[in-house]
Amino acid sequence: MDKESLVALYRQMVLIRVFEDRAAEMYAKAKIAGFLHLYNGQEAVAVGSVSALNPDDDVVVNYRDHGWALARGSSARAVMAELFGRATGTTGGRGGSMHLVDVKNRFWGGYAIVGGHLPLAAGLAAAAQYLKTGRVTLCSMGDGSTNIGTFHAAMNWAKLWNLPIIFMVENNQYAMGTHYDVHSAVPMLQKAAGYNMYAEEVDGMDVMAVREAVCRVAERARKGEGPSFLNVITYRYRGHSMADPDVQRDKAEIAQWKERDPITRFARDVLLKRNLVTPKDLDEIQKSVEQEVEDAIEFADKSPEPSLDTLYDYIYQQPVRNMQIAGSLIRPPTIAKDIPTNGKHN
Amino acid sequence: MAEITYREALRRALREEMQRDPTVVIWGEDVVAYAGGGAYGVTSGLAKEFPGRVRDTPIAEEAIIGVGIGAAMGGMRPVCEIMTVNFTLVAWDQIVNHAAKQSHMFNGQIKVPMVIRTPNGHGRTAATHSQNFDAWFAHVPGLKVVAPSTPYDAKGLLKTSIRDDDPVVFLEHLQLYGTRGEVPDEEYLVPIGVADYKRRGKDVTIVTWGRMTIESLKAARVLAEEGIDIEIVDLRTLRPLDLSLALESVHKTNRVIVVEEGWRTAGLGAEIAASLQEMAFNDLDAPIARVAGLEVPMPYAKNLERATLPFAEDVVAAVHAMMQRQY
């Protein structure tokens, strides 16, 4: 990789880190509601993966999706606006934090039912195979999702049909608050072995290691060698979501992982060591990222809420027939001040 | 015009749409090899006719639906067969949380043009294999739900469903597969969301769909001999629900019976009755009545199964009760 590309990886990781920290702050200020699952600590996984894929490969991830959307090219403005529930967000305020999407980047979304997106990802890969597009699907999931039925159904199907898909476990070792040793009977790679699937273990705190592994398995998929499985060992610095007081994890454990921080490590071991940048350059990157995120917050805050007129949009691709009669199906979004009547005798 | 079975009508629809659009594929359990194609023979012969496009899948309904959704997102038009409606429960998360929500929740960026074909029905198969979830599917915004009663409607609606850009739950019926009816040789489509009169009459309106349309037609013959002339509205689509014909009919007959196969409580009949009385209360000469399945898990024993399900005689009895009652 050339200098610009390496610096770009660094900037993306810093962007995700700063974005998440500011999102937490906005959550505390009640600008963001609901569930907010932050990506701090796992930045190298999304950034390294996306850097290894073609722009038209398919990416499908779980609800811890801000980092993926940003890495895949969604603007900080659109992602922050979505967290704020605004019309300018990635789904116009429909999906919120857990359901970001940006199909122009072939980022097919964050999915919030654990394991629910795995068959969908296999389906995207099946379409790529059937339509001979040459695309590879990257499907990321948490370690907790490797116990649910859809994981096994999708792994079996992908191997059976030799689909061009990468199943990537972002193994942060906790399913919400439950440690891997409590939620899984066998070591992670054994789960892939059960389906005779090519598998590697990857250091998820090293962006270059992630990138190289994804390059290798994407190449396999493109050559028709089928699915693969990456057990990417990583760690999240914050609780499962902003609702998690994070009392169950040992503080010393968290501190230990932070010593292997992917951003600091990449700056120190690659960028500075190879004299690609100076400490002053890194400061400037930090400042420019902080500015970008501040701008995103201002943008989100000033953006309008979605119009009530859009409430029924896209439930179906075309407005359905007889909508005036099926009153329960389509009703103007008046808010309870008058009860709509649609019968001629009322 | 030829008389063919409901099963053959479905097969013709699949064949024609596969000929028309190379992105249409059929995936499901035992749609290729078993008994020549399909547990109930609907896909018989299609795998040979369309190599690589009809594929057997693992018995993993959550994946059959989920892979179908993903393929639809990726530019295909999969027709996913779930062997019986009972097994859709395994895939309920995929149907409700994914198929139905993709388009709206992702603000129109994703569409899911897929068909989920699955039969309702019974046949001495007891509680886990003799159920009807029409109301469950019809409850979900984002799904279209179709339940044809005749070979003509089955063919026309399946072709429309395959061409539709939304996920369609296509409810067939084991007891209808062998029934026969006239189907034109030339191409035609039946639109989704449009009800149909299956019998014109003046005394009582029957609002129904699926197998109960056929039972209601049997009831009509019995009642006609007694001089009672019932009108039968076949909804054909359960979501979006077209009550326009039912409403028109109520204005004429002033009496309505909703006939459904599934459990009565919180059934689709309740929704239909509520909507009709909202829209036509002053036209009603009698409370809207319901004929429905008894609320028990289906027993195996022949007499108990028969007692649990609604048949023509239940429709006849409901009409009698309504006609005899004084208001």
JSON list of C-alpha atoms in Angstrom, two decimals, chain B residues 62-242:
[
{"chain": "B", "resi": 62, "resn": "GLU", "atom": "CA", "xyz": [-35.07, -19.82, 8.30]},
{"chain": "B", "resi": 63, "resn": "ALA", "atom": "CA", "xyz": [-32.36, -20.16, 5.65]},
{"chain": "B", "resi": 64, "resn": "ILE", "atom": "CA", "xyz": [-34.73, -20.93, 2.78]},
{"chain": "B", "resi": 65, "resn": "ILE", "atom": "CA", "xyz": [-36.51, -17.66, 3.45]},
{"chain": "B", "resi": 66, "resn": "GLY", "atom": "CA", "xyz": [-33.39, -15.73, 4.48]},
{"chain": "B", "resi": 67, "resn": "VAL", "atom": "CA", "xyz": [-31.35, -16.82, 1.47]},
{"chain": "B", "resi": 68, "resn": "GLY", "atom": "CA", "xyz": [-34.35, -15.98, -0.69]},
{"chain": "B", "resi": 69, "resn": "ILE", "atom": "CA", "xyz": [-34.51, -12.48, 0.80]},
{"chain": "B", "resi": 70, "resn": "GLY", "atom": "CA", "xyz": [-30.80, -11.93, 0.20]},
{"chain": "B", "resi": 71, "resn": "ALA", "atom": "CA", "xyz": [-31.03, -13.19, -3.38]},
{"chain": "B", "resi": 72, "resn": "ALA", "atom": "CA", "xyz": [-34.01, -10.91, -4.00]},
{"chain": "B", "resi": 73, "resn": "MET", "atom": "CA", "xyz": [-31.99, -7.99, -2.61]},
{"chain": "B", "resi": 74, "resn": "GLY", "atom": "CA", "xyz": [-29.21, -8.98, -4.97]},
{"chain": "B", "resi": 75, "resn": "GLY", "atom": "CA", "xyz": [-31.33, -8.84, -8.12]},
{"chain": "B", "resi": 76, "resn": "MET", "atom": "CA", "xyz": [-33.13, -12.17, -8.37]},
{"chain": "B", "resi": 77, "resn": "ARG", "atom": "CA", "xyz": [-36.79, -13.18, -8.08]},
{"chain": "B", "resi": 78, "resn": "PRO", "atom": "CA", "xyz": [-36.71, -16.31, -5.96]},
{"chain": "B", "resi": 79, "resn": "VAL", "atom": "CA", "xyz": [-39.79, -18.43, -5.37]},
{"chain": "B", "resi": 80, "resn": "CYS", "atom": "CA", "xyz": [-39.17, -20.16, -2.05]},
{"chain": "B", "resi": 81, "resn": "GLU", "atom": "CA", "xyz": [-41.27, -23.18, -1.25]},
{"chain": "B", "resi": 82, "resn": "ILE", "atom": "CA", "xyz": [-41.96, -24.06, 2.37]},
{"chain": "B", "resi": 83, "resn": "MET", "atom": "CA", "xyz": [-43.39, -27.57, 2.42]},
{"chain": "B", "resi": 84, "resn": "THR", "atom": "CA", "xyz": [-46.33, -26.68, 4.65]},
{"chain": "B", "resi": 85, "resn": "VAL", "atom": "CA", "xyz": [-47.38, -23.51, 6.38]},
{"chain": "B", "resi": 86, "resn": "ASN", "atom": "CA", "xyz": [-46.60, -25.12, 9.75]},
{"chain": "B", "resi": 87, "resn": "PHE", "atom": "CA", "xyz": [-42.89, -24.92, 8.99]},
{"chain": "B", "resi": 88, "resn": "THR", "atom": "CA", "xyz": [-42.99, -21.20, 8.29]},
{"chain": "B", "resi": 89, "resn": "LEU", "atom": "CA", "xyz": [-42.95, -20.79, 12.06]},
{"chain": "B", "resi": 90, "resn": "VAL", "atom": "CA", "xyz": [-39.28, -21.74, 11.98]},
{"chain": "B", "resi": 91, "resn": "ALA", "atom": "CA", "xyz": [-38.72, -18.86, 9.56]},
{"chain": "B", "resi": 92, "resn": "TRP", "atom": "CA", "xyz": [-41.01, -16.36, 11.25]},
{"chain": "B", "resi": 93, "resn": "ASP", "atom": "CA", "xyz": [-38.12, -14.02, 12.17]},
{"chain": "B", "resi": 94, "resn": "GLN", "atom": "CA", "xyz": [-36.95, -13.93, 8.57]},
{"chain": "B", "resi": 95, "resn": "ILE", "atom": "CA", "xyz": [-40.46, -13.26, 7.25]},
{"chain": "B", "resi": 96, "resn": "VAL", "atom": "CA", "xyz": [-41.46, -10.60, 9.77]},
{"chain": "B", "resi": 97, "resn": "ASN", "atom": "CA", "xyz": [-38.18, -8.97, 10.76]},
{"chain": "B", "resi": 98, "resn": "HIS", "atom": "CA", "xyz": [-36.50, -9.06, 7.39]},
{"chain": "B", "resi": 99, "resn": "ALA", "atom": "CA", "xyz": [-38.70, -9.73, 4.34]},
{"chain": "B", "resi": 100, "resn": "ALA", "atom": "CA", "xyz": [-41.44, -7.39, 5.53]},
{"chain": "B", "resi": 101, "resn": "LYS", "atom": "CA", "xyz": [-39.23, -4.62, 6.88]},
{"chain": "B", "resi": 102, "resn": "GLN", "atom": "CA", "xyz": [-36.37, -4.22, 4.42]},
{"chain": "B", "resi": 103, "resn": "SER", "atom": "CA", "xyz": [-38.04, -1.74, 2.13]},
{"chain": "B", "resi": 104, "resn": "HIS", "atom": "CA", "xyz": [-39.62, 0.61, 4.64]},
{"chain": "B", "resi": 105, "resn": "MET", "atom": "CA", "xyz": [-36.96, 0.49, 7.37]},
{"chain": "B", "resi": 106, "resn": "PHE", "atom": "CA", "xyz": [-34.19, 1.08, 4.84]},
{"chain": "B", "resi": 107, "resn": "ASN", "atom": "CA", "xyz": [-36.21, 3.91, 3.28]},
{"chain": "B", "resi": 108, "resn": "GLY", "atom": "CA", "xyz": [-36.69, 2.32, -0.11]},
{"chain": "B", "resi": 109, "resn": "GLN", "atom": "CA", "xyz": [-33.02, 1.51, -0.68]},
{"chain": "B", "resi": 110, "resn": "ILE", "atom": "CA", "xyz": [-33.75, -2.22, -0.60]},
{"chain": "B", "resi": 111, "resn": "LYS", "atom": "CA", "xyz": [-36.58, -4.16, -2.17]},
{"chain": "B", "resi": 112, "resn": "VAL", "atom": "CA", "xyz": [-37.41, -7.82, -1.73]},
{"chain": "B", "resi": 113, "resn": "PRO", "atom": "CA", "xyz": [-39.19, -9.24, -4.79]},
{"chain": "B", "resi": 114, "resn": "MET", "atom": "CA", "xyz": [-39.70, -12.79, -3.56]},
{"chain": "B", "resi": 115, "resn": "VAL", "atom": "CA", "xyz": [-42.56, -15.24, -3.27]},
{"chain": "B", "resi": 116, "resn": "ILE", "atom": "CA", "xyz": [-43.00, -17.59, -0.33]},
{"chain": "B", "resi": 117, "resn": "ARG", "atom": "CA", "xyz": [-45.21, -20.45, -1.54]},
{"chain": "B", "resi": 118, "resn": "THR", "atom": "CA", "xyz": [-46.67, -22.64, 1.17]},
{"chain": "B", "resi": 119, "resn": "PRO", "atom": "CA", "xyz": [-49.83, -24.69, 1.64]},
{"chain": "B", "resi": 120, "resn": "ASN", "atom": "CA", "xyz": [-52.40, -24.56, 4.41]},
{"chain": "B", "resi": 121, "resn": "GLY", "atom": "CA", "xyz": [-54.27, -27.75, 5.04]},
{"chain": "B", "resi": 122, "resn": "HIS", "atom": "CA", "xyz": [-54.98, -30.85, 7.04]},
{"chain": "B", "resi": 123, "resn": "GLY", "atom": "CA", "xyz": [-55.22, -34.56, 6.44]},
{"chain": "B", "resi": 124, "resn": "ARG", "atom": "CA", "xyz": [-54.97, -36.58, 9.65]},
{"chain": "B", "resi": 125, "resn": "THR", "atom": "CA", "xyz": [-51.63, -35.00, 10.45]},
{"chain": "B", "resi": 126, "resn": "ALA", "atom": "CA", "xyz": [-52.56, -33.70, 13.92]},
{"chain": "B", "resi": 127, "resn": "ALA", "atom": "CA", "xyz": [-51.79, -30.49, 15.75]},
{"chain": "B", "resi": 128, "resn": "THR", "atom": "CA", "xyz": [-48.34, -29.49, 14.49]},
{"chain": "B", "resi": 129, "resn": "HIS", "atom": "CA", "xyz": [-49.18, -30.22, 10.86]},
{"chain": "B", "resi": 130, "resn": "SER", "atom": "CA", "xyz": [-52.71, -28.90, 10.49]},
{"chain": "B", "resi": 131, "resn": "GLN", "atom": "CA", "xyz": [-52.74, -25.19, 11.12]},
{"chain": "B", "resi": 132, "resn": "ASN", "atom": "CA", "xyz": [-53.77, -21.95, 9.52]},
{"chain": "B", "resi": 133, "resn": "PHE", "atom": "CA", "xyz": [-51.84, -18.72, 10.08]},
{"chain": "B", "resi": 134, "resn": "ASP", "atom": "CA", "xyz": [-53.58, -16.55, 7.49]},
{"chain": "B", "resi": 135, "resn": "ALA", "atom": "CA", "xyz": [-54.31, -13.90, 10.11]},
{"chain": "B", "resi": 136, "resn": "TRP", "atom": "CA", "xyz": [-50.72, -13.84, 11.33]},
{"chain": "B", "resi": 137, "resn": "PHE", "atom": "CA", "xyz": [-49.33, -13.09, 7.88]},
{"chain": "B", "resi": 138, "resn": "ALA", "atom": "CA", "xyz": [-52.10, -10.61, 7.10]},
{"chain": "B", "resi": 139, "resn": "HIS", "atom": "CA", "xyz": [-51.20, -8.73, 10.29]},
{"chain": "B", "resi": 140, "resn": "VAL", "atom": "CA", "xyz": [-47.78, -7.68, 9.05]},
{"chain": "B", "resi": 141, "resn": "PRO", "atom": "CA", "xyz": [-47.24, -4.40, 7.17]},
{"chain": "B", "resi": 142, "resn": "GLY", "atom": "CA", "xyz": [-44.80, -4.91, 4.31]},
{"chain": "B", "resi": 143, "resn": "LEU", "atom": "CA", "xyz": [-46.05, -8.35, 3.36]},
{"chain": "B", "resi": 144, "resn": "LYS", "atom": "CA", "xyz": [-48.55, -9.05, 0.65]},
{"chain": "B", "resi": 145, "resn": "VAL", "atom": "CA", "xyz": [-50.65, -12.13, 1.36]},
{"chain": "B", "resi": 146, "resn": "VAL", "atom": "CA", "xyz": [-52.51, -14.07, -1.27]},
{"chain": "B", "resi": 147, "resn": "ALA", "atom": "CA", "xyz": [-54.80, -17.11, -0.84]},
{"chain": "B", "resi": 148, "resn": "PRO", "atom": "CA", "xyz": [-56.37, -18.26, -4.12]},
{"chain": "B", "resi": 149, "resn": "SER", "atom": "CA", "xyz": [-59.33, -20.64, -4.12]},
{"chain": "B", "resi": 150, "resn": "THR", "atom": "CA", "xyz": [-59.53, -21.73, -7.77]},
{"chain": "B", "resi": 151, "resn": "PRO", "atom": "CA", "xyz": [-57.08, -22.90, -10.45]},
{"chain": "B", "resi": 152, "resn": "TYR", "atom": "CA", "xyz": [-57.80, -19.71, -12.42]},
{"chain": "B", "resi": 153, "resn": "ASP", "atom": "CA", "xyz": [-56.93, -17.46, -9.49]},
{"chain": "B", "resi": 154, "resn": "ALA", "atom": "CA", "xyz": [-53.99, -19.65, -8.45]},
{"chain": "B", "resi": 155, "resn": "LYS", "atom": "CA", "xyz": [-52.31, -19.26, -11.82]},
{"chain": "B", "resi": 156, "resn": "GLY", "atom": "CA", "xyz": [-53.07, -15.61, -12.34]},
{"chain": "B", "resi": 157, "resn": "LEU", "atom": "CA", "xyz": [-52.10, -14.61, -8.83]},
{"chain": "B", "resi": 158, "resn": "LEU", "atom": "CA", "xyz": [-48.89, -16.61, -8.78]},
{"chain": "B", "resi": 159, "resn": "LYS", "atom": "CA", "xyz": [-47.72, -14.95, -11.99]},
{"chain": "B", "resi": 160, "resn": "THR", "atom": "CA", "xyz": [-48.52, -11.53, -10.55]},
{"chain": "B", "resi": 161, "resn": "SER", "atom": "CA", "xyz": [-46.83, -12.40, -7.27]},
{"chain": "B", "resi": 162, "resn": "ILE", "atom": "CA", "xyz": [-43.61, -13.40, -9.02]},
{"chain": "B", "resi": 163, "resn": "ARG", "atom": "CA", "xyz": [-43.57, -10.11, -10.93]},
{"chain": "B", "resi": 164, "resn": "ASP", "atom": "CA", "xyz": [-44.39, -8.08, -7.82]},
{"chain": "B", "resi": 165, "resn": "ASP", "atom": "CA", "xyz": [-41.57, -6.09, -6.26]},
{"chain": "B", "resi": 166, "resn": "ASP", "atom": "CA", "xyz": [-42.70, -6.80, -2.68]},
{"chain": "B", "resi": 167, "resn": "PRO", "atom": "CA", "xyz": [-42.48, -10.04, -0.69]},
{"chain": "B", "resi": 168, "resn": "VAL", "atom": "CA", "xyz": [-45.62, -12.10, -1.27]},
{"chain": "B", "resi": 169, "resn": "VAL", "atom": "CA", "xyz": [-46.77, -14.90, 1.02]},
{"chain": "B", "resi": 170, "resn": "PHE", "atom": "CA", "xyz": [-48.65, -17.21, -1.33]},
{"chain": "B", "resi": 171, "resn": "LEU", "atom": "CA", "xyz": [-50.99, -19.48, 0.62]},
{"chain": "B", "resi": 172, "resn": "GLU", "atom": "CA", "xyz": [-52.01, -22.62, -1.23]},
{"chain": "B", "resi": 173, "resn": "HIS", "atom": "CA", "xyz": [-54.10, -25.41, 0.23]},
{"chain": "B", "resi": 174, "resn": "LEU", "atom": "CA", "xyz": [-53.58, -29.15, 0.41]},
{"chain": "B", "resi": 175, "resn": "GLN", "atom": "CA", "xyz": [-57.28, -29.82, -0.09]},
{"chain": "B", "resi": 176, "resn": "LEU", "atom": "CA", "xyz": [-57.35, -27.62, -3.19]},
{"chain": "B", "resi": 177, "resn": "TYR", "atom": "CA", "xyz": [-54.34, -29.04, -5.08]},
{"chain": "B", "resi": 178, "resn": "GLY", "atom": "CA", "xyz": [-56.49, -31.71, -6.75]},
{"chain": "B", "resi": 179, "resn": "THR", "atom": "CA", "xyz": [-59.51, -29.51, -7.47]},
{"chain": "B", "resi": 180, "resn": "ARG", "atom": "CA", "xyz": [-60.22, -28.66, -11.09]},
{"chain": "B", "resi": 181, "resn": "GLY", "atom": "CA", "xyz": [-61.30, -25.54, -12.87]},
{"chain": "B", "resi": 182, "resn": "GLU", "atom": "CA", "xyz": [-61.19, -23.75, -16.20]},
{"chain": "B", "resi": 183, "resn": "VAL", "atom": "CA", "xyz": [-57.99, -21.93, -17.03]},
{"chain": "B", "resi": 184, "resn": "PRO", "atom": "CA", "xyz": [-57.47, -20.03, -20.28]},
{"chain": "B", "resi": 185, "resn": "ASP", "atom": "CA", "xyz": [-54.72, -21.23, -22.59]},
{"chain": "B", "resi": 186, "resn": "GLU", "atom": "CA", "xyz": [-53.60, -17.67, -23.28]},
{"chain": "B", "resi": 187, "resn": "GLU", "atom": "CA", "xyz": [-51.69, -15.61, -20.75]},
{"chain": "B", "resi": 188, "resn": "TYR", "atom": "CA", "xyz": [-53.55, -13.64, -18.11]},
{"chain": "B", "resi": 189, "resn": "LEU", "atom": "CA", "xyz": [-52.81, -12.10, -14.72]},
{"chain": "B", "resi": 190, "resn": "VAL", "atom": "CA", "xyz": [-54.95, -11.68, -11.62]},
{"chain": "B", "resi": 191, "resn": "PRO", "atom": "CA", "xyz": [-54.07, -8.52, -9.70]},
{"chain": "B", "resi": 192, "resn": "ILE", "atom": "CA", "xyz": [-53.09, -8.64, -6.04]},
{"chain": "B", "resi": 193, "resn": "GLY", "atom": "CA", "xyz": [-55.49, -6.80, -3.77]},
{"chain": "B", "resi": 194, "resn": "VAL", "atom": "CA", "xyz": [-58.68, -7.33, -5.75]},
{"chain": "B", "resi": 195, "resn": "ALA", "atom": "CA", "xyz": [-61.56, -9.45, -4.44]},
{"chain": "B", "resi": 196, "resn": "ASP", "atom": "CA", "xyz": [-63.90, -11.42, -6.68]},
{"chain": "B", "resi": 197, "resn": "TYR", "atom": "CA", "xyz": [-67.55, -12.52, -6.63]},
{"chain": "B", "resi": 198, "resn": "LYS", "atom": "CA", "xyz": [-67.64, -16.29, -6.83]},
{"chain": "B", "resi": 199, "resn": "ARG", "atom": "CA", "xyz": [-71.43, -16.36, -6.71]},
{"chain": "B", "resi": 200, "resn": "ARG", "atom": "CA", "xyz": [-74.02, -13.64, -7.08]},
{"chain": "B", "resi": 201, "resn": "GLY", "atom": "CA", "xyz": [-77.03, -13.72, -4.76]},
{"chain": "B", "resi": 202, "resn": "LYS", "atom": "CA", "xyz": [-79.32, -11.45, -2.81]},
{"chain": "B", "resi": 203, "resn": "ASP", "atom": "CA", "xyz": [-80.04, -12.85, 0.65]},
{"chain": "B", "resi": 204, "resn": "VAL", "atom": "CA", "xyz": [-76.77, -13.15, 2.60]},
{"chain": "B", "resi": 205, "resn": "THR", "atom": "CA", "xyz": [-73.19, -12.09, 1.85]},
{"chain": "B", "resi": 206, "resn": "ILE", "atom": "CA", "xyz": [-70.47, -14.63, 2.57]},
{"chain": "B", "resi": 207, "resn": "VAL", "atom": "CA", "xyz": [-67.00, -13.09, 2.83]},
{"chain": "B", "resi": 208, "resn": "THR", "atom": "CA", "xyz": [-64.32, -15.73, 2.62]},
{"chain": "B", "resi": 209, "resn": "TRP", "atom": "CA", "xyz": [-61.15, -16.97, 0.90]},
{"chain": "B", "resi": 210, "resn": "GLY", "atom": "CA", "xyz": [-59.15, -20.10, 0.14]},
{"chain": "B", "resi": 211, "resn": "ARG", "atom": "CA", "xyz": [-60.70, -23.50, 0.88]},
{"chain": "B", "resi": 212, "resn": "MET", "atom": "CA", "xyz": [-63.70, -21.90, 2.57]},
{"chain": "B", "resi": 213, "resn": "THR", "atom": "CA", "xyz": [-64.69, -20.34, -0.74]},
{"chain": "B", "resi": 214, "resn": "ILE", "atom": "CA", "xyz": [-65.17, -23.84, -2.12]},
{"chain": "B", "resi": 215, "resn": "GLU", "atom": "CA", "xyz": [-67.06, -24.94, 1.00]},
{"chain": "B", "resi": 216, "resn": "SER", "atom": "CA", "xyz": [-69.24, -21.84, 0.73]},
{"chain": "B", "resi": 217, "resn": "LEU", "atom": "CA", "xyz": [-70.03, -22.67, -2.91]},
{"chain": "B", "resi": 218, "resn": "LYS", "atom": "CA", "xyz": [-71.14, -26.14, -1.76]},
{"chain": "B", "resi": 219, "resn": "ALA", "atom": "CA", "xyz": [-73.29, -24.51, 0.90]},
{"chain": "B", "resi": 220, "resn": "ALA", "atom": "CA", "xyz": [-74.81, -22.23, -1.73]},
{"chain": "B", "resi": 221, "resn": "ARG", "atom": "CA", "xyz": [-76.08, -25.22, -3.70]},
{"chain": "B", "resi": 222, "resn": "VAL", "atom": "CA", "xyz": [-77.78, -26.66, -0.61]},
{"chain": "B", "resi": 223, "resn": "LEU", "atom": "CA", "xyz": [-79.26, -23.29, 0.32]},
{"chain": "B", "resi": 224, "resn": "ALA", "atom": "CA", "xyz": [-80.46, -22.62, -3.22]},
{"chain": "B", "resi": 225, "resn": "GLU", "atom": "CA", "xyz": [-82.66, -25.69, -3.03]},
{"chain": "B", "resi": 226, "resn": "GLU", "atom": "CA", "xyz": [-84.30, -24.10, -0.01]},
{"chain": "B", "resi": 227, "resn": "GLY", "atom": "CA", "xyz": [-84.73, -20.85, -1.87]},
{"chain": "B", "resi": 228, "resn": "ILE", "atom": "CA", "xyz": [-81.94, -19.00, -0.08]},
{"chain": "B", "resi": 229, "resn": "ASP", "atom": "CA", "xyz": [-79.67, -17.14, -2.45]},
{"chain": "B", "resi": 230, "resn": "ILE", "atom": "CA", "xyz": [-76.25, -16.32, -1.02]},
{"chain": "B", "resi": 231, "resn": "GLU", "atom": "CA", "xyz": [-73.59, -14.07, -2.50]},
{"chain": "B", "resi": 232, "resn": "ILE", "atom": "CA", "xyz": [-69.96, -15.16, -2.12]},
{"chain": "B", "resi": 233, "resn": "VAL", "atom": "CA", "xyz": [-67.12, -12.66, -2.02]},
{"chain": "B", "resi": 234, "resn": "ASP", "atom": "CA", "xyz": [-63.74, -14.35, -2.39]},
{"chain": "B", "resi": 235, "resn": "LEU", "atom": "CA", "xyz": [-61.15, -11.94, -1.00]},
{"chain": "B", "resi": 236, "resn": "ARG", "atom": "CA", "xyz": [-58.28, -13.71, -2.84]},
{"chain": "B", "resi": 237, "resn": "THR", "atom": "CA", "xyz": [-55.79, -11.30, -1.24]},
{"chain": "B", "resi": 238, "resn": "LEU", "atom": "CA", "xyz": [-55.59, -10.99, 2.54]},
{"chain": "B", "resi": 239, "resn": "ARG", "atom": "CA", "xyz": [-53.19, -8.06, 2.57]},
{"chain": "B", "resi": 240, "resn": "PRO", "atom": "CA", "xyz": [-53.85, -5.52, 1.19]},
{"chain": "B", "resi": 241, "resn": "LEU", "atom": "CA", "xyz": [-57.42, -6.36, 2.07]},
{"chain": "B", "resi": 242, "resn": "ASP", "atom": "CA", "xyz": [-59.98, -5.35, -0.55]}
]
